[in-house]
């Protein structure tokens, strides 16, 4: 959502550098977390990865046309706002899942 405030080429370069640095976590962390949550049930890791990516595919299938409709009707600022709000919502769900599974503590049990 910081993209809305950027109005120069230098700002875009800085923003994209941050995006490139942090976007790798969207690809690399979910499988790592699923393996960690699976614990000793190694035979279920593949099933759990498949189920998680099935849920991701629903979001991709629905989100892309919604994003196109927002872009056509409201423009890029509304599209960035929509994308940012969906990112925050997904982070909230991940935090709730983590708390439900392990509690608020961050130490290894």
PDB file of N, CA and C in Angstrom:
ATOM      1  N   UNK A   1       0.820  -1.176   0.000  1.00  0.00           N
ATOM      2  CA  UNK A   1       0.000   0.000   0.000  1.00  0.00           C
ATOM      3  C   UNK A   1       0.868   1.246   0.000  1.00  0.00           C
ATOM      4  N   UNK A   2       2.165   1.089   0.187  1.00  0.00           N
ATOM      5  CA  UNK A   2       3.072   2.227   0.121  1.00  0.00           C
ATOM      6  C   UNK A   2       3.180   2.767  -1.297  1.00  0.00           C
ATOM      7  N   UNK A   3       2.824   1.951  -2.283  1.00  0.00           N
ATOM      8  CA  UNK A   3       2.934   2.359  -3.674  1.00  0.00           C
ATOM      9  C   UNK A   3       2.069   3.576  -3.968  1.00  0.00           C
ATOM     10  N   UNK A   4       0.974   3.740  -3.249  1.00  0.00           N
ATOM     11  CA  UNK A   4       0.070   4.858  -3.479  1.00  0.00           C
ATOM     12  C   UNK A   4       0.777   6.184  -3.208  1.00  0.00           C
ATOM     13  N   UNK A   5       1.674   6.229  -2.237  1.00  0.00           N
ATOM     14  CA  UNK A   5       2.355   7.468  -1.869  1.00  0.00           C
ATOM     15  C   UNK A   5       3.553   7.780  -2.757  1.00  0.00           C
ATOM     16  N   UNK A   6       4.004   6.853  -3.582  1.00  0.00           N
ATOM     17  CA  UNK A   6       5.193   7.053  -4.405  1.00  0.00           C
ATOM     18  C   UNK A   6       4.822   7.871  -5.636  1.00  0.00           C
ATOM     19  N   UNK A   7       5.611   8.939  -5.885  1.00  0.00           N
ATOM     20  CA  UNK A   7       5.325   9.779  -7.049  1.00  0.00           C
ATOM     21  C   UNK A   7       6.573  10.136  -7.854  1.00  0.00           C
ATOM     22  N   UNK A   8       7.664   9.408  -7.651  1.00  0.00           N
ATOM     23  CA  UNK A   8       8.884   9.672  -8.412  1.00  0.00           C
ATOM     24  C   UNK A   8       9.545   8.356  -8.805  1.00  0.00           C
ATOM     25  N   UNK A   9      10.444   8.442  -9.764  1.00  0.00           N
ATOM     26  CA  UNK A   9      11.163   7.244 -10.213  1.00  0.00           C
ATOM     27  C   UNK A   9      12.039   6.673  -9.102  1.00  0.00           C
ATOM     28  N   UNK A  10      12.675   7.544  -8.345  1.00  0.00           N
ATOM     29  CA  UNK A  10      13.524   7.067  -7.247  1.00  0.00           C
ATOM     30  C   UNK A  10      12.694   6.333  -6.199  1.00  0.00           C
ATOM     31  N   UNK A  11      11.506   6.832  -5.917  1.00  0.00           N
ATOM     32  CA  UNK A  11      10.629   6.167  -4.960  1.00  0.00           C
ATOM     33  C   UNK A  11      10.207   4.794  -5.430  1.00  0.00           C
ATOM     34  N   UNK A  12       9.927   4.668  -6.725  1.00  0.00           N
ATOM     35  CA  UNK A  12       9.544   3.365  -7.278  1.00  0.00           C
ATOM     36  C   UNK A  12      10.707   2.384  -7.181  1.00  0.00           C
ATOM     37  N   UNK A  13      11.909   2.856  -7.450  1.00  0.00           N
ATOM     38  CA  UNK A  13      13.083   1.983  -7.369  1.00  0.00           C
ATOM     39  C   UNK A  13      13.276   1.480  -5.938  1.00  0.00           C
ATOM     40  N   UNK A  14      13.161   2.367  -4.963  1.00  0.00           N
ATOM     41  CA  UNK A  14      13.308   1.964  -3.558  1.00  0.00           C
ATOM     42  C   UNK A  14      12.198   0.995  -3.163  1.00  0.00           C
ATOM     43  N   UNK A  15      10.963   1.302  -3.553  1.00  0.00           N
ATOM     44  CA  UNK A  15       9.835   0.437  -3.218  1.00  0.00           C
ATOM     45  C   UNK A  15      10.003  -0.951  -3.828  1.00  0.00           C
ATOM     46  N   UNK A  16      10.434  -1.023  -5.070  1.00  0.00           N
ATOM     47  CA  UNK A  16      10.605  -2.322  -5.721  1.00  0.00           C
ATOM     48  C   UNK A  16      11.782  -3.096  -5.139  1.00  0.00           C
ATOM     49  N   UNK A  17      12.795  -2.385  -4.649  1.00  0.00           N
ATOM     50  CA  UNK A  17      13.896  -3.076  -3.968  1.00  0.00           C
ATOM     51  C   UNK A  17      13.388  -3.739  -2.687  1.00  0.00           C
ATOM     52  N   UNK A  18      12.573  -3.013  -1.917  1.00  0.00           N
ATOM     53  CA  UNK A  18      11.971  -3.611  -0.721  1.00  0.00           C
ATOM     54  C   UNK A  18      11.058  -4.769  -1.088  1.00  0.00           C
ATOM     55  N   UNK A  19      10.264  -4.591  -2.130  1.00  0.00           N
ATOM     56  CA  UNK A  19       9.356  -5.661  -2.559  1.00  0.00           C
ATOM     57  C   UNK A  19      10.154  -6.907  -2.948  1.00  0.00           C
ATOM     58  N   UNK A  20      11.205  -6.732  -3.717  1.00  0.00           N
ATOM     59  CA  UNK A  20      12.024  -7.864  -4.125  1.00  0.00           C
ATOM     60  C   UNK A  20      12.676  -8.563  -2.947  1.00  0.00           C
ATOM     61  N   UNK A  21      13.073  -7.793  -1.949  1.00  0.00           N
ATOM     62  CA  UNK A  21      13.712  -8.379  -0.771  1.00  0.00           C
ATOM     63  C   UNK A  21      12.731  -9.203   0.051  1.00  0.00           C
ATOM     64  N   UNK A  22      11.516  -8.704   0.235  1.00  0.00           N
ATOM     65  CA  UNK A  22      10.553  -9.360   1.117  1.00  0.00           C
ATOM     66  C   UNK A  22       9.625 -10.339   0.411  1.00  0.00           C
ATOM     67  N   UNK A  23       9.503 -10.279  -0.908  1.00  0.00           N
ATOM     68  CA  UNK A  23       8.523 -11.130  -1.592  1.00  0.00           C
ATOM     69  C   UNK A  23       8.922 -12.602  -1.621  1.00  0.00           C
ATOM     70  N   UNK A  24      10.176 -12.901  -1.431  1.00  0.00           N
ATOM     71  CA  UNK A  24      10.593 -14.296  -1.404  1.00  0.00           C
ATOM     72  C   UNK A  24       9.945 -15.088  -0.282  1.00  0.00           C
ATOM     73  N   UNK A  25       9.575 -14.398   0.779  1.00  0.00           N
ATOM     74  CA  UNK A  25       8.942 -15.097   1.902  1.00  0.00           C
ATOM     75  C   UNK A  25       7.571 -15.650   1.530  1.00  0.00           C
ATOM     76  N   UNK A  26       6.897 -15.062   0.548  1.00  0.00           N
ATOM     77  CA  UNK A  26       5.585 -15.568   0.143  1.00  0.00           C
ATOM     78  C   UNK A  26       5.698 -16.932  -0.533  1.00  0.00           C
ATOM     79  N   UNK A  27       6.853 -17.225  -1.088  1.00  0.00           N
ATOM     80  CA  UNK A  27       7.058 -18.502  -1.768  1.00  0.00           C
ATOM     81  C   UNK A  27       7.737 -19.513  -0.847  1.00  0.00           C
ATOM     82  N   UNK A  28       8.722 -19.063  -0.075  1.00  0.00           N
ATOM     83  CA  UNK A  28       9.543 -20.007   0.682  1.00  0.00           C
ATOM     84  C   UNK A  28       9.005 -20.353   2.069  1.00  0.00           C
ATOM     85  N   UNK A  29       8.274 -19.471   2.710  1.00  0.00           N
ATOM     86  CA  UNK A  29       7.842 -19.743   4.082  1.00  0.00           C
ATOM     87  C   UNK A  29       6.679 -20.722   4.223  1.00  0.00           C
ATOM     88  N   UNK A  30       5.640 -20.687   3.380  1.00  0.00           N
ATOM     89  CA  UNK A  30       4.530 -21.631   3.608  1.00  0.00           C
ATOM     90  C   UNK A  30       4.941 -23.100   3.658  1.00  0.00           C
ATOM     91  N   UNK A  31       5.735 -23.621   2.715  1.00  0.00           N
ATOM     92  CA  UNK A  31       6.131 -25.027   2.851  1.00  0.00           C
ATOM     93  C   UNK A  31       6.959 -25.291   4.108  1.00  0.00           C
ATOM     94  N   UNK A  32       7.804 -24.347   4.490  1.00  0.00           N
ATOM     95  CA  UNK A  32       8.610 -24.507   5.690  1.00  0.00           C
ATOM     96  C   UNK A  32       7.735 -24.582   6.935  1.00  0.00           C
ATOM     97  N   UNK A  33       6.742 -23.720   7.001  1.00  0.00           N
ATOM     98  CA  UNK A  33       5.834 -23.720   8.154  1.00  0.00           C
ATOM     99  C   UNK A  33       5.019 -25.006   8.197  1.00  0.00           C
ATOM    100  N   UNK A  34       4.570 -25.479   7.043  1.00  0.00           N
ATOM    101  CA  UNK A  34       3.775 -26.712   7.002  1.00  0.00           C
ATOM    102  C   UNK A  34       4.603 -27.898   7.479  1.00  0.00           C
ATOM    103  N   UNK A  35       5.851 -27.961   7.063  1.00  0.00           N
ATOM    104  CA  UNK A  35       6.725 -29.047   7.521  1.00  0.00           C
ATOM    105  C   UNK A  35       6.942 -28.944   9.028  1.00  0.00           C
ATOM    106  N   UNK A  36       7.145 -27.731   9.539  1.00  0.00           N
ATOM    107  CA  UNK A  36       7.343 -27.557  10.983  1.00  0.00           C
ATOM    108  C   UNK A  36       6.089 -27.947  11.756  1.00  0.00           C
ATOM    109  N   UNK A  37       4.924 -27.562  11.263  1.00  0.00           N
ATOM    110  CA  UNK A  37       3.683 -27.893  11.957  1.00  0.00           C
ATOM    111  C   UNK A  37       3.373 -29.383  11.890  1.00  0.00           C
ATOM    112  N   UNK A  38       3.872 -30.061  10.862  1.00  0.00           N
ATOM    113  CA  UNK A  38       3.606 -31.496  10.725  1.00  0.00           C
ATOM    114  C   UNK A  38       4.354 -32.316  11.764  1.00  0.00           C
ATOM    115  N   UNK A  39       5.479 -31.803  12.230  1.00  0.00           N
ATOM    116  CA  UNK A  39       6.223 -32.504  13.277  1.00  0.00           C
ATOM    117  C   UNK A  39       6.686 -33.878  12.836  1.00  0.00           C
ATOM    118  N   UNK A  40       6.307 -34.903  13.606  1.00  0.00           N
ATOM    119  CA  UNK A  40       6.744 -36.268  13.323  1.00  0.00           C
ATOM    120  C   UNK A  40       5.914 -36.946  12.239  1.00  0.00           C
ATOM    121  N   UNK A  41       4.837 -36.352  11.810  1.00  0.00           N
ATOM    122  CA  UNK A  41       3.960 -36.965  10.803  1.00  0.00           C
ATOM    123  C   UNK A  41       4.478 -36.666   9.399  1.00  0.00           C
ATOM    124  N   UNK A  42       5.668 -37.152   9.096  1.00  0.00           N
ATOM    125  CA  UNK A  42       6.296 -36.863   7.805  1.00  0.00           C
ATOM    126  C   UNK A  42       5.526 -37.437   6.621  1.00  0.00           C
ATOM    127  N   UNK A  43       4.778 -38.504   6.841  1.00  0.00           N
ATOM    128  CA  UNK A  43       4.031 -39.102   5.733  1.00  0.00           C
ATOM    129  C   UNK A  43       2.845 -38.233   5.316  1.00  0.00           C
ATOM    130  N   UNK A  44       2.496 -37.233   6.126  1.00  0.00           N
ATOM    131  CA  UNK A  44       1.363 -36.362   5.818  1.00  0.00           C
ATOM    132  C   UNK A  44       1.781 -35.017   5.231  1.00  0.00           C
ATOM    133  N   UNK A  45       3.068 -34.773   5.098  1.00  0.00           N
ATOM    134  CA  UNK A  45       3.544 -33.472   4.626  1.00  0.00           C
ATOM    135  C   UNK A  45       3.049 -33.194   3.212  1.00  0.00           C
ATOM    136  N   UNK A  46       3.142 -34.149   2.323  1.00  0.00           N
ATOM    137  CA  UNK A  46       2.687 -33.952   0.947  1.00  0.00           C
ATOM    138  C   UNK A  46       1.204 -33.638   0.866  1.00  0.00           C
ATOM    139  N   UNK A  47       0.414 -34.334   1.655  1.00  0.00           N
ATOM    140  CA  UNK A  47      -1.027 -34.083   1.686  1.00  0.00           C
ATOM    141  C   UNK A  47      -1.312 -32.682   2.199  1.00  0.00           C
ATOM    142  N   UNK A  48      -0.631 -32.280   3.235  1.00  0.00           N
ATOM    143  CA  UNK A  48      -0.858 -30.953   3.810  1.00  0.00           C
ATOM    144  C   UNK A  48      -0.394 -29.847   2.869  1.00  0.00           C
ATOM    145  N   UNK A  49       0.717 -30.063   2.179  1.00  0.00           N
ATOM    146  CA  UNK A  49       1.156 -29.081   1.186  1.00  0.00           C
ATOM    147  C   UNK A  49       0.126 -28.950   0.067  1.00  0.00           C
ATOM    148  N   UNK A  50      -0.371 -30.079  -0.415  1.00  0.00           N
ATOM    149  CA  UNK A  50      -1.385 -30.053  -1.466  1.00  0.00           C
ATOM    150  C   UNK A  50      -2.652 -29.348  -1.031  1.00  0.00           C
ATOM    151  N   UNK A  51      -3.079 -29.593   0.193  1.00  0.00           N
ATOM    152  CA  UNK A  51      -4.282 -28.932   0.695  1.00  0.00           C
ATOM    153  C   UNK A  51      -4.071 -27.426   0.830  1.00  0.00           C
ATOM    154  N   UNK A  52      -2.918 -27.026   1.310  1.00  0.00           N
ATOM    155  CA  UNK A  52      -2.677 -25.590   1.467  1.00  0.00           C
ATOM    156  C   UNK A  52      -2.609 -24.892   0.115  1.00  0.00           C
ATOM    157  N   UNK A  53      -1.962 -25.524  -0.864  1.00  0.00           N
ATOM    158  CA  UNK A  53      -1.895 -24.910  -2.187  1.00  0.00           C
ATOM    159  C   UNK A  53      -3.247 -24.941  -2.889  1.00  0.00           C
ATOM    160  N   UNK A  54      -4.121 -25.891  -2.537  1.00  0.00           N
ATOM    161  CA  UNK A  54      -5.482 -25.894  -3.081  1.00  0.00           C
ATOM    162  C   UNK A  54      -6.243 -24.660  -2.591  1.00  0.00           C
ATOM    163  N   UNK A  55      -6.069 -24.302  -1.313  1.00  0.00           N
ATOM    164  CA  UNK A  55      -6.709 -23.090  -0.798  1.00  0.00           C
ATOM    165  C   UNK A  55      -6.135 -21.843  -1.467  1.00  0.00           C
ATOM    166  N   UNK A  56      -4.838 -21.835  -1.705  1.00  0.00           N
ATOM    167  CA  UNK A  56      -4.214 -20.704  -2.390  1.00  0.00           C
ATOM    168  C   UNK A  56      -4.777 -20.557  -3.798  1.00  0.00           C
ATOM    169  N   UNK A  57      -5.010 -21.676  -4.470  1.00  0.00           N
ATOM    170  CA  UNK A  57      -5.518 -21.608  -5.842  1.00  0.00           C
ATOM    171  C   UNK A  57      -6.910 -20.990  -5.902  1.00  0.00           C
ATOM    172  N   UNK A  58      -7.717 -21.198  -4.863  1.00  0.00           N
ATOM    173  CA  UNK A  58      -9.044 -20.575  -4.829  1.00  0.00           C
ATOM    174  C   UNK A  58      -8.897 -19.055  -4.791  1.00  0.00           C
ATOM    175  N   UNK A  59      -7.994 -18.576  -3.960  1.00  0.00           N
ATOM    176  CA  UNK A  59      -7.757 -17.135  -3.897  1.00  0.00           C
ATOM    177  C   UNK A  59      -7.244 -16.570  -5.205  1.00  0.00           C
ATOM    178  N   UNK A  60      -6.356 -17.296  -5.860  1.00  0.00           N
ATOM    179  CA  UNK A  60      -5.844 -16.833  -7.149  1.00  0.00           C
ATOM    180  C   UNK A  60      -6.929 -16.843  -8.221  1.00  0.00           C
ATOM    181  N   UNK A  61      -7.766 -17.856  -8.194  1.00  0.00           N
ATOM    182  CA  UNK A  61      -8.842 -17.962  -9.178  1.00  0.00           C
ATOM    183  C   UNK A  61      -9.869 -16.846  -9.006  1.00  0.00           C
ATOM    184  N   UNK A  62     -10.182 -16.502  -7.778  1.00  0.00           N
ATOM    185  CA  UNK A  62     -11.187 -15.474  -7.511  1.00  0.00           C
ATOM    186  C   UNK A  62     -10.578 -14.071  -7.527  1.00  0.00           C
ATOM    187  N   UNK A  63      -9.380 -13.920  -6.995  1.00  0.00           N
ATOM    188  CA  UNK A  63      -8.779 -12.603  -6.844  1.00  0.00           C
ATOM    189  C   UNK A  63      -8.398 -11.919  -8.140  1.00  0.00           C
ATOM    190  N   UNK A  64      -7.981 -12.686  -9.133  1.00  0.00           N
ATOM    191  CA  UNK A  64      -7.548 -12.085 -10.386  1.00  0.00           C
ATOM    192  C   UNK A  64      -8.682 -11.363 -11.106  1.00  0.00           C
ATOM    193  N   UNK A  65      -9.858 -11.969 -11.307  1.00  0.00           N
ATOM    194  CA  UNK A  65     -10.942 -11.217 -11.940  1.00  0.00           C
ATOM    195  C   UNK A  65     -11.440 -10.043 -11.090  1.00  0.00           C
ATOM    196  N   UNK A  66     -11.427 -10.210  -9.773  1.00  0.00           N
ATOM    197  CA  UNK A  66     -11.833  -9.100  -8.903  1.00  0.00           C
ATOM    198  C   UNK A  66     -10.855  -7.938  -9.066  1.00  0.00           C
ATOM    199  N   UNK A  67      -9.566  -8.253  -9.104  1.00  0.00           N
ATOM    200  CA  UNK A  67      -8.563  -7.215  -9.318  1.00  0.00           C
ATOM    201  C   UNK A  67      -8.731  -6.519 -10.654  1.00  0.00           C
ATOM    202  N   UNK A  68      -9.040  -7.278 -11.695  1.00  0.00           N
ATOM    203  CA  UNK A  68      -9.287  -6.670 -13.003  1.00  0.00           C
ATOM    204  C   UNK A  68     -10.495  -5.756 -12.991  1.00  0.00           C
ATOM    205  N   UNK A  69     -11.554  -6.166 -12.319  1.00  0.00           N
ATOM    206  CA  UNK A  69     -12.754  -5.329 -12.227  1.00  0.00           C
ATOM    207  C   UNK A  69     -12.469  -4.050 -11.439  1.00  0.00           C
ATOM    208  N   UNK A  70     -11.712  -4.164 -10.360  1.00  0.00           N
ATOM    209  CA  UNK A  70     -11.359  -2.973  -9.579  1.00  0.00           C
ATOM    210  C   UNK A  70     -10.503  -2.036 -10.412  1.00  0.00           C
ATOM    211  N   UNK A  71      -9.545  -2.580 -11.145  1.00  0.00           N
ATOM    212  CA  UNK A  71      -8.685  -1.757 -11.988  1.00  0.00           C
ATOM    213  C   UNK A  71      -9.493  -1.035 -13.057  1.00  0.00           C
ATOM    214  N   UNK A  72     -10.420  -1.729 -13.702  1.00  0.00           N
ATOM    215  CA  UNK A  72     -11.236  -1.112 -14.750  1.00  0.00           C
ATOM    216  C   UNK A  72     -12.138  -0.012 -14.208  1.00  0.00           C
ATOM    217  N   UNK A  73     -12.691  -0.214 -13.013  1.00  0.00           N
ATOM    218  CA  UNK A  73     -13.682   0.727 -12.488  1.00  0.00           C
ATOM    219  C   UNK A  73     -13.106   1.812 -11.584  1.00  0.00           C
ATOM    220  N   UNK A  74     -12.058   1.502 -10.832  1.00  0.00           N
ATOM    221  CA  UNK A  74     -11.568   2.449  -9.820  1.00  0.00           C
ATOM    222  C   UNK A  74     -10.129   2.902 -10.030  1.00  0.00           C
ATOM    223  N   UNK A  75      -9.322   2.133 -10.753  1.00  0.00           N
ATOM    224  CA  UNK A  75      -7.945   2.533 -10.995  1.00  0.00           C
ATOM    225  C   UNK A  75      -6.940   1.794 -10.120  1.00  0.00           C
ATOM    226  N   UNK A  76      -5.670   2.184 -10.317  1.00  0.00           N
ATOM    227  CA  UNK A  76      -4.575   1.484  -9.654  1.00  0.00           C
ATOM    228  C   UNK A  76      -4.543   1.690  -8.144  1.00  0.00           C
ATOM    229  N   UNK A  77      -4.900   2.887  -7.679  1.00  0.00           N
ATOM    230  CA  UNK A  77      -4.866   3.126  -6.227  1.00  0.00           C
ATOM    231  C   UNK A  77      -5.811   2.185  -5.490  1.00  0.00           C
ATOM    232  N   UNK A  78      -7.020   2.021  -6.017  1.00  0.00           N
ATOM    233  CA  UNK A  78      -7.979   1.104  -5.388  1.00  0.00           C
ATOM    234  C   UNK A  78      -7.489  -0.336  -5.478  1.00  0.00           C
ATOM    235  N   UNK A  79      -6.823  -0.679  -6.583  1.00  0.00           N
ATOM    236  CA  UNK A  79      -6.298  -2.035  -6.738  1.00  0.00           C
ATOM    237  C   UNK A  79      -5.202  -2.315  -5.717  1.00  0.00           C
ATOM    238  N   UNK A  80      -4.295  -1.356  -5.507  1.00  0.00           N
ATOM    239  CA  UNK A  80      -3.253  -1.528  -4.494  1.00  0.00           C
ATOM    240  C   UNK A  80      -3.852  -1.615  -3.097  1.00  0.00           C
ATOM    241  N   UNK A  81      -4.906  -0.834  -2.851  1.00  0.00           N
ATOM    242  CA  UNK A  81      -5.575  -0.894  -1.551  1.00  0.00           C
ATOM    243  C   UNK A  81      -6.221  -2.253  -1.341  1.00  0.00           C
ATOM    244  N   UNK A  82      -6.865  -2.775  -2.372  1.00  0.00           N
ATOM    245  CA  UNK A  82      -7.478  -4.102  -2.291  1.00  0.00           C
ATOM    246  C   UNK A  82      -6.422  -5.172  -2.029  1.00  0.00           C
ATOM    247  N   UNK A  83      -5.337  -5.136  -2.787  1.00  0.00           N
ATOM    248  CA  UNK A  83      -4.268  -6.117  -2.599  1.00  0.00           C
ATOM    249  C   UNK A  83      -3.653  -6.044  -1.213  1.00  0.00           C
ATOM    250  N   UNK A  84      -3.411  -4.835  -0.731  1.00  0.00           N
ATOM    251  CA  UNK A  84      -2.850  -4.674   0.608  1.00  0.00           C
ATOM    252  C   UNK A  84      -3.793  -5.142   1.698  1.00  0.00           C
ATOM    253  N   UNK A  85      -5.071  -4.851   1.542  1.00  0.00           N
ATOM    254  CA  UNK A  85      -6.031  -5.290   2.564  1.00  0.00           C
ATOM    255  C   UNK A  85      -6.169  -6.809   2.570  1.00  0.00           C
ATOM    256  N   UNK A  86      -6.110  -7.443   1.406  1.00  0.00           N
ATOM    257  CA  UNK A  86      -6.160  -8.907   1.358  1.00  0.00           C
ATOM    258  C   UNK A  86      -4.901  -9.518   1.965  1.00  0.00           C
ATOM    259  N   UNK A  87      -3.765  -8.864   1.770  1.00  0.00           N
ATOM    260  CA  UNK A  87      -2.519  -9.342   2.371  1.00  0.00           C
ATOM    261  C   UNK A  87      -2.578  -9.260   3.896  1.00  0.00           C
ATOM    262  N   UNK A  88      -3.094  -8.148   4.415  1.00  0.00           N
ATOM    263  CA  UNK A  88      -3.243  -8.014   5.867  1.00  0.00           C
ATOM    264  C   UNK A  88      -4.246  -9.021   6.414  1.00  0.00           C
ATOM    265  N   UNK A  89      -5.331  -9.265   5.687  1.00  0.00           N
ATOM    266  CA  UNK A  89      -6.325 -10.247   6.139  1.00  0.00           C
ATOM    267  C   UNK A  89      -5.716 -11.645   6.186  1.00  0.00           C
ATOM    268  N   UNK A  90      -4.930 -11.992   5.167  1.00  0.00           N
ATOM    269  CA  UNK A  90      -4.306 -13.320   5.171  1.00  0.00           C
ATOM    270  C   UNK A  90      -3.286 -13.443   6.303  1.00  0.00           C
ATOM    271  N   UNK A  91      -2.569 -12.365   6.591  1.00  0.00           N
ATOM    272  CA  UNK A  91      -1.629 -12.392   7.717  1.00  0.00           C
ATOM    273  C   UNK A  91      -2.371 -12.591   9.034  1.00  0.00           C
ATOM    274  N   UNK A  92      -3.530 -11.963   9.167  1.00  0.00           N
ATOM    275  CA  UNK A  92      -4.325 -12.137  10.389  1.00  0.00           C
ATOM    276  C   UNK A  92      -4.771 -13.587  10.544  1.00  0.00           C
ATOM    277  N   UNK A  93      -5.192 -14.218   9.447  1.00  0.00           N
ATOM    278  CA  UNK A  93      -5.593 -15.623   9.515  1.00  0.00           C
ATOM    279  C   UNK A  93      -4.411 -16.520   9.867  1.00  0.00           C
ATOM    280  N   UNK A  94      -3.241 -16.230   9.326  1.00  0.00           N
ATOM    281  CA  UNK A  94      -2.061 -17.025   9.658  1.00  0.00           C
ATOM    282  C   UNK A  94      -1.685 -16.875  11.129  1.00  0.00           C
ATOM    283  N   UNK A  95      -1.788 -15.664  11.648  1.00  0.00           N
ATOM    284  CA  UNK A  95      -1.491 -15.447  13.068  1.00  0.00           C
ATOM    285  C   UNK A  95      -2.497 -16.187  13.940  1.00  0.00           C
ATOM    286  N   UNK A  96      -3.781 -16.131  13.557  1.00  0.00           N
ATOM    287  CA  UNK A  96      -4.797 -16.853  14.330  1.00  0.00           C
ATOM    288  C   UNK A  96      -4.546 -18.356  14.308  1.00  0.00           C
ATOM    289  N   UNK A  97      -4.129 -18.885  13.158  1.00  0.00           N
ATOM    290  CA  UNK A  97      -3.839 -20.316  13.071  1.00  0.00           C
ATOM    291  C   UNK A  97      -2.642 -20.676  13.944  1.00  0.00           C
ATOM    292  N   UNK A  98      -1.637 -19.836  13.940  1.00  0.00           N
ATOM    293  CA  UNK A  98      -0.441 -20.096  14.744  1.00  0.00           C
ATOM    294  C   UNK A  98      -0.776 -20.065  16.234  1.00  0.00           C
ATOM    295  N   UNK A  99      -1.570 -19.084  16.642  1.00  0.00           N
ATOM    296  CA  UNK A  99      -1.947 -18.965  18.049  1.00  0.00           C
ATOM    297  C   UNK A  99      -2.825 -20.142  18.463  1.00  0.00           C
ATOM    298  N   UNK A 100      -3.727 -20.564  17.587  1.00  0.00           N
ATOM    299  CA  UNK A 100      -4.589 -21.705  17.910  1.00  0.00           C
ATOM    300  C   UNK A 100      -3.775 -22.985  18.051  1.00  0.00           C
ATOM    301  N   UNK A 101      -2.704 -23.104  17.276  1.00  0.00           N
ATOM    302  CA  UNK A 101      -1.904 -24.321  17.288  1.00  0.00           C
ATOM    303  C   UNK A 101      -0.881 -24.340  18.421  1.00  0.00           C
ATOM    304  N   UNK A 102      -0.179 -23.223  18.626  1.00  0.00           N
ATOM    305  CA  UNK A 102       0.940 -23.189  19.577  1.00  0.00           C
ATOM    306  C   UNK A 102       0.754 -22.214  20.728  1.00  0.00           C
ATOM    307  N   UNK A 103      -0.254 -21.359  20.692  1.00  0.00           N
ATOM    308  CA  UNK A 103      -0.418 -20.345  21.727  1.00  0.00           C
ATOM    309  C   UNK A 103       0.397 -19.103  21.409  1.00  0.00           C
ATOM    310  N   UNK A 104       0.391 -18.155  22.345  1.00  0.00           N
ATOM    311  CA  UNK A 104       1.068 -16.881  22.119  1.00  0.00           C
ATOM    312  C   UNK A 104       2.578 -16.957  22.318  1.00  0.00           C
ATOM    313  N   UNK A 105       3.073 -17.948  23.000  1.00  0.00           N
ATOM    314  CA  UNK A 105       4.500 -18.040  23.285  1.00  0.00           C
ATOM    315  C   UNK A 105       5.326 -18.309  22.035  1.00  0.00           C
ATOM    316  N   UNK A 106       6.573 -17.798  22.027  1.00  0.00           N
ATOM    317  CA  UNK A 106       7.451 -17.991  20.876  1.00  0.00           C
ATOM    318  C   UNK A 106       8.645 -18.882  21.207  1.00  0.00           C
ATOM    319  N   UNK A 107       8.581 -19.611  22.292  1.00  0.00           N
ATOM    320  CA  UNK A 107       9.672 -20.514  22.643  1.00  0.00           C
ATOM    321  C   UNK A 107       9.335 -21.918  22.164  1.00  0.00           C
ATOM    322  N   UNK A 108      10.371 -22.701  21.886  1.00  0.00           N
ATOM    323  CA  UNK A 108      10.140 -24.080  21.460  1.00  0.00           C
ATOM    324  C   UNK A 108       9.663 -24.909  22.640  1.00  0.00           C
ATOM    325  N   UNK A 109       8.673 -25.726  22.374  1.00  0.00           N
ATOM    326  CA  UNK A 109       8.129 -26.573  23.447  1.00  0.00           C
ATOM    327  C   UNK A 109       8.816 -27.910  23.469  1.00  0.00           C
TER     328      UNK A 109
END
